[in-house]
PDB file of C-alpha atoms in Angstrom:
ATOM      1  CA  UNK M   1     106.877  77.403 107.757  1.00 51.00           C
ATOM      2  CA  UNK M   2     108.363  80.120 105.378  1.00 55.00           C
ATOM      3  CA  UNK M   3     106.095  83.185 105.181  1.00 54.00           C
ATOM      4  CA  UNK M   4     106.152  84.063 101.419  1.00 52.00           C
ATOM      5  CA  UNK M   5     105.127  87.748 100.982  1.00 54.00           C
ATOM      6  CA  UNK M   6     104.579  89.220  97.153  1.00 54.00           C
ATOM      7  CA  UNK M   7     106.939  92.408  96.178  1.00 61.00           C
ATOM      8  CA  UNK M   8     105.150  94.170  92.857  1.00 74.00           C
ATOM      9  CA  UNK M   9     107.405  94.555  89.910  1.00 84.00           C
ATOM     10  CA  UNK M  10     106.644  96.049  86.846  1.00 88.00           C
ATOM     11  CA  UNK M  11     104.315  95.308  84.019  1.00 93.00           C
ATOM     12  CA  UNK M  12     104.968  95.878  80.882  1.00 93.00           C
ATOM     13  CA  UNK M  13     102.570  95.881  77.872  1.00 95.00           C
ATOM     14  CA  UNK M  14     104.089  95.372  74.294  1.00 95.00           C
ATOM     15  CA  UNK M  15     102.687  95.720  71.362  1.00 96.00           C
ATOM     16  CA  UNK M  16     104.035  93.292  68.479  1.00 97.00           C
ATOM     17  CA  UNK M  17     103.269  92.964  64.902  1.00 97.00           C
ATOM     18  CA  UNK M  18     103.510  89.442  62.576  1.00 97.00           C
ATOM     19  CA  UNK M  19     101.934  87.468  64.761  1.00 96.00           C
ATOM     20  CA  UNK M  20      99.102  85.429  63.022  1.00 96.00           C
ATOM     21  CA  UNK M  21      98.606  82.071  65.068  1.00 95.00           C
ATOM     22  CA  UNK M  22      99.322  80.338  68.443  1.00 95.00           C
ATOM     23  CA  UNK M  23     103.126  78.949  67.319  1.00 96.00           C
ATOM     24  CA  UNK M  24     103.459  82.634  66.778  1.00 96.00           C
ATOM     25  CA  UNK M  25     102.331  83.399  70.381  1.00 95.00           C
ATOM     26  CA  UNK M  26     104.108  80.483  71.706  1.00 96.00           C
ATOM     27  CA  UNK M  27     107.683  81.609  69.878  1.00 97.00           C
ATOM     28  CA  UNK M  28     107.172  85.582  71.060  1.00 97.00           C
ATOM     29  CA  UNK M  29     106.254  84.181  74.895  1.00 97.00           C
ATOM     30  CA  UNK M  30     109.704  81.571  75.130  1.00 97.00           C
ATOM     31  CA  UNK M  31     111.426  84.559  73.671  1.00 97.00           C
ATOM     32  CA  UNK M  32     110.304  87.088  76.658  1.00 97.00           C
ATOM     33  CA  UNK M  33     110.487  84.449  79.031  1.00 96.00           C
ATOM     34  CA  UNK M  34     113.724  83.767  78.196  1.00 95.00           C
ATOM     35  CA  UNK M  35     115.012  87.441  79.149  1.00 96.00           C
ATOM     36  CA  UNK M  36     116.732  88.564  82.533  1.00 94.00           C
ATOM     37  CA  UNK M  37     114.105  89.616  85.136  1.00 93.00           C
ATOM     38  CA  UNK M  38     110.871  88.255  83.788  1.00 94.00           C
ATOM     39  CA  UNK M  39     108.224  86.777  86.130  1.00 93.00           C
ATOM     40  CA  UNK M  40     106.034  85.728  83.487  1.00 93.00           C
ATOM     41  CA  UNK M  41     104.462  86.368  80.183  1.00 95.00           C
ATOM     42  CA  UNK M  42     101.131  86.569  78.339  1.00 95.00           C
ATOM     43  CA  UNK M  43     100.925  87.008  74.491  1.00 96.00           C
ATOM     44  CA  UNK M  44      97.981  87.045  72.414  1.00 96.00           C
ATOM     45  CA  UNK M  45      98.562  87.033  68.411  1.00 95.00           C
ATOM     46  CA  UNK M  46      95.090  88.028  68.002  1.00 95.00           C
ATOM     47  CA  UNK M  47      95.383  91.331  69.590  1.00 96.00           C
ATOM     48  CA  UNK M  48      99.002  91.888  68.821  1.00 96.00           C
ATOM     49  CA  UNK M  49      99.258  92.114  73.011  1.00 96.00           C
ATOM     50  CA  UNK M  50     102.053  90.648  75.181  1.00 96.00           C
ATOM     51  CA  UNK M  51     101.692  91.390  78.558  1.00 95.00           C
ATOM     52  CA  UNK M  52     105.009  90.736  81.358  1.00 94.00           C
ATOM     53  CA  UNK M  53     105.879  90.555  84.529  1.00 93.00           C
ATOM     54  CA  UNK M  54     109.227  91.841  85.476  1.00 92.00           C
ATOM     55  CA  UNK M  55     110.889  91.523  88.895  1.00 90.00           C
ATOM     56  CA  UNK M  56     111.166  94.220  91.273  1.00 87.00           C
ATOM     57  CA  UNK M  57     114.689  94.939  90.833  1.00 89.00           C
ATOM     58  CA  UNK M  58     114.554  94.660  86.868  1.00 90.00           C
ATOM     59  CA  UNK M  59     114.116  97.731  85.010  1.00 89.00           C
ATOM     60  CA  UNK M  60     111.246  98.318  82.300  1.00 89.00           C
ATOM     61  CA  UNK M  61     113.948 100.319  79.999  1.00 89.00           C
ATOM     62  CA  UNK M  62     116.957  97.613  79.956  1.00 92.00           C
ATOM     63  CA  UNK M  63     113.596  94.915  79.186  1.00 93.00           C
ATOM     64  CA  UNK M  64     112.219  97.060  76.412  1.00 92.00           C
ATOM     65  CA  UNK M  65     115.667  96.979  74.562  1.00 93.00           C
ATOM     66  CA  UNK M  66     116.692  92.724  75.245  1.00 96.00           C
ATOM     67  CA  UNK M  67     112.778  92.803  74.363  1.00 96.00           C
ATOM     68  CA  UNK M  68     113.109  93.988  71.145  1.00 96.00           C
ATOM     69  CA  UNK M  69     116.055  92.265  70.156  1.00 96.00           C
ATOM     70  CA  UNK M  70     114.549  88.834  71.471  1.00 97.00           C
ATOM     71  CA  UNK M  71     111.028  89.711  69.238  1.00 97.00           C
ATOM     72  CA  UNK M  72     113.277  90.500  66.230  1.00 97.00           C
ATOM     73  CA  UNK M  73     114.914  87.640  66.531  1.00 96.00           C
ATOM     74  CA  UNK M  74     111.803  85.350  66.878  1.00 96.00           C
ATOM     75  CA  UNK M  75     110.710  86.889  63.376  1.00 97.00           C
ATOM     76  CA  UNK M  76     108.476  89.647  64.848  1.00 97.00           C
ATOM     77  CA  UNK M  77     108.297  93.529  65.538  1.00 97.00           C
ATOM     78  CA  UNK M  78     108.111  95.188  68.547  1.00 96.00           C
ATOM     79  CA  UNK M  79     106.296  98.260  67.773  1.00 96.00           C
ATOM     80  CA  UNK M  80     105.570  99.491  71.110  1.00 93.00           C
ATOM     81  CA  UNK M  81     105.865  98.981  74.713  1.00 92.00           C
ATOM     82  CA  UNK M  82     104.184 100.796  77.862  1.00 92.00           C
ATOM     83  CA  UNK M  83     105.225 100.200  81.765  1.00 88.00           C
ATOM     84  CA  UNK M  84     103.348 100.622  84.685  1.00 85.00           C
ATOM     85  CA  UNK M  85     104.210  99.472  88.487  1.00 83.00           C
ATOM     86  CA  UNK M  86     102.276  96.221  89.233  1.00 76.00           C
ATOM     87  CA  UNK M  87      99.906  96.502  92.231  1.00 68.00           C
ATOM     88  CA  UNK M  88      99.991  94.539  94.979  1.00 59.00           C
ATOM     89  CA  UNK M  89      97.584  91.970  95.397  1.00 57.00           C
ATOM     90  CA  UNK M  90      94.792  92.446  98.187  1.00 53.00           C
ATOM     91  CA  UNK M  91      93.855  89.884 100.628  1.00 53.00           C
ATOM     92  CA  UNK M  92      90.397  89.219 101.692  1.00 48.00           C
ATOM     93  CA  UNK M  93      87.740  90.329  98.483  1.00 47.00           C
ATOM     94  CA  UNK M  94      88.183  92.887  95.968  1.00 46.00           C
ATOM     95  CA  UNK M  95      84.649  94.132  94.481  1.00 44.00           C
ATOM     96  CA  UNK M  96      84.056  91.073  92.518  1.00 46.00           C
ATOM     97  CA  UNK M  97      85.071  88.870  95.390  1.00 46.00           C
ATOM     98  CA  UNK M  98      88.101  87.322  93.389  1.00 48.00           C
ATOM     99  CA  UNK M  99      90.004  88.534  96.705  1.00 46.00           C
ATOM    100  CA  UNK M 100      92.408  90.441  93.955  1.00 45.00           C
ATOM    101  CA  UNK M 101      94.600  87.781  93.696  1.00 43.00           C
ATOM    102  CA  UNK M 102      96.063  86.345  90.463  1.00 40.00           C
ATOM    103  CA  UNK M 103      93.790  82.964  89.585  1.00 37.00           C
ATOM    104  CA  UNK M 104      95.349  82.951  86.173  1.00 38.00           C
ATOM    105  CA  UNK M 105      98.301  82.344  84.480  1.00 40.00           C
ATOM    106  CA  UNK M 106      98.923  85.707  83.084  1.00 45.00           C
ATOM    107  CA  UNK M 107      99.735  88.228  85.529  1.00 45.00           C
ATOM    108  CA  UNK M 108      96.232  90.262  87.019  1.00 43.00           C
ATOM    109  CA  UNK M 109      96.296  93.746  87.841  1.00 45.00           C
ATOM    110  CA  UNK M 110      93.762  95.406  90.599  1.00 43.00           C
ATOM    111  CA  UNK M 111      92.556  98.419  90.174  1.00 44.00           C
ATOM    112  CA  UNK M 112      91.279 101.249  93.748  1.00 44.00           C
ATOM    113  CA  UNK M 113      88.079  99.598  93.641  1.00 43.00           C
ATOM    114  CA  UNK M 114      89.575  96.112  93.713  1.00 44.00           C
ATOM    115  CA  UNK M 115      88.877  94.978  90.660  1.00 47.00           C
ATOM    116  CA  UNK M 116      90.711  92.081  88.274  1.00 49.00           C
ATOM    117  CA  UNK M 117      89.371  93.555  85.182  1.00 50.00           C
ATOM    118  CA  UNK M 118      87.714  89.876  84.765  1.00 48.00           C
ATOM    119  CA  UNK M 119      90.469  87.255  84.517  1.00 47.00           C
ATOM    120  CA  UNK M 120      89.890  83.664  83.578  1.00 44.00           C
ATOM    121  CA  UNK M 121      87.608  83.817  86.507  1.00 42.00           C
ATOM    122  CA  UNK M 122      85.130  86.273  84.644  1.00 45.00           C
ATOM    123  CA  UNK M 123      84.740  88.599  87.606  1.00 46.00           C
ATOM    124  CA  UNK M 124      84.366  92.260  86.969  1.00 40.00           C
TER     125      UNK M 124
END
């Protein structure tokens, strides 16, 4: 049995403008999934929020560029993006008792106290 151990990347929060229904999220999300180094991706058209997952060994500057070249080109605007290292998950119970592990599909940040912010799972 192959031990599997998680190795944070980066997370990158973009904000995009044009988006007004769930084709819209669905076209910006296959465009940033599409890109070199992306784990996954998370867009909302309701907040104007895409949320991704990069790879360890991607960097957040090369995304932000093929980023907003693949948004342009999906008929959108990328009118601003933010990075910050992914933390590791923690085993065992974070203060909600999610255990700090990503339950959902979009990728779940933990904060010192070992909090989700509330996920799917509505903890926190």
């Amino acid at each position: 049995m192959e031990i599997m151990t998680h190795v944070p990347g980066t997370v990158v929060e973009l904000a995009v403008s044009g988006m007004t229904c769930d084709g819209c999220s669905s076209s910006v999300e296959k465009a940033l999934t599409g890109l070199a180094g992306v784990r996954s991706a998370s867009v909302d058209h309701a907040s104007g929020r895409a949320v991704v997952l990069l790879s360890a060994d991607a960097s957040a500057e090369d995304f932000a560029f093929e980023a907003d070249a693949a948004i342009h080109d999906a008929g959108y605007t990328l009118e601003g993006a933010q990075a910050r290292a992914e933390r590791a998950p923690r085993s065992g119970g974070g203060a909600c008792g999610c255990g700090g592990e990503a339950e959902a599909p979009e990728p779940v940040v933990v904060d010192e106290a070992g909090c989700c912010g509330g996920g799917s799972s509505g903890c926190c």
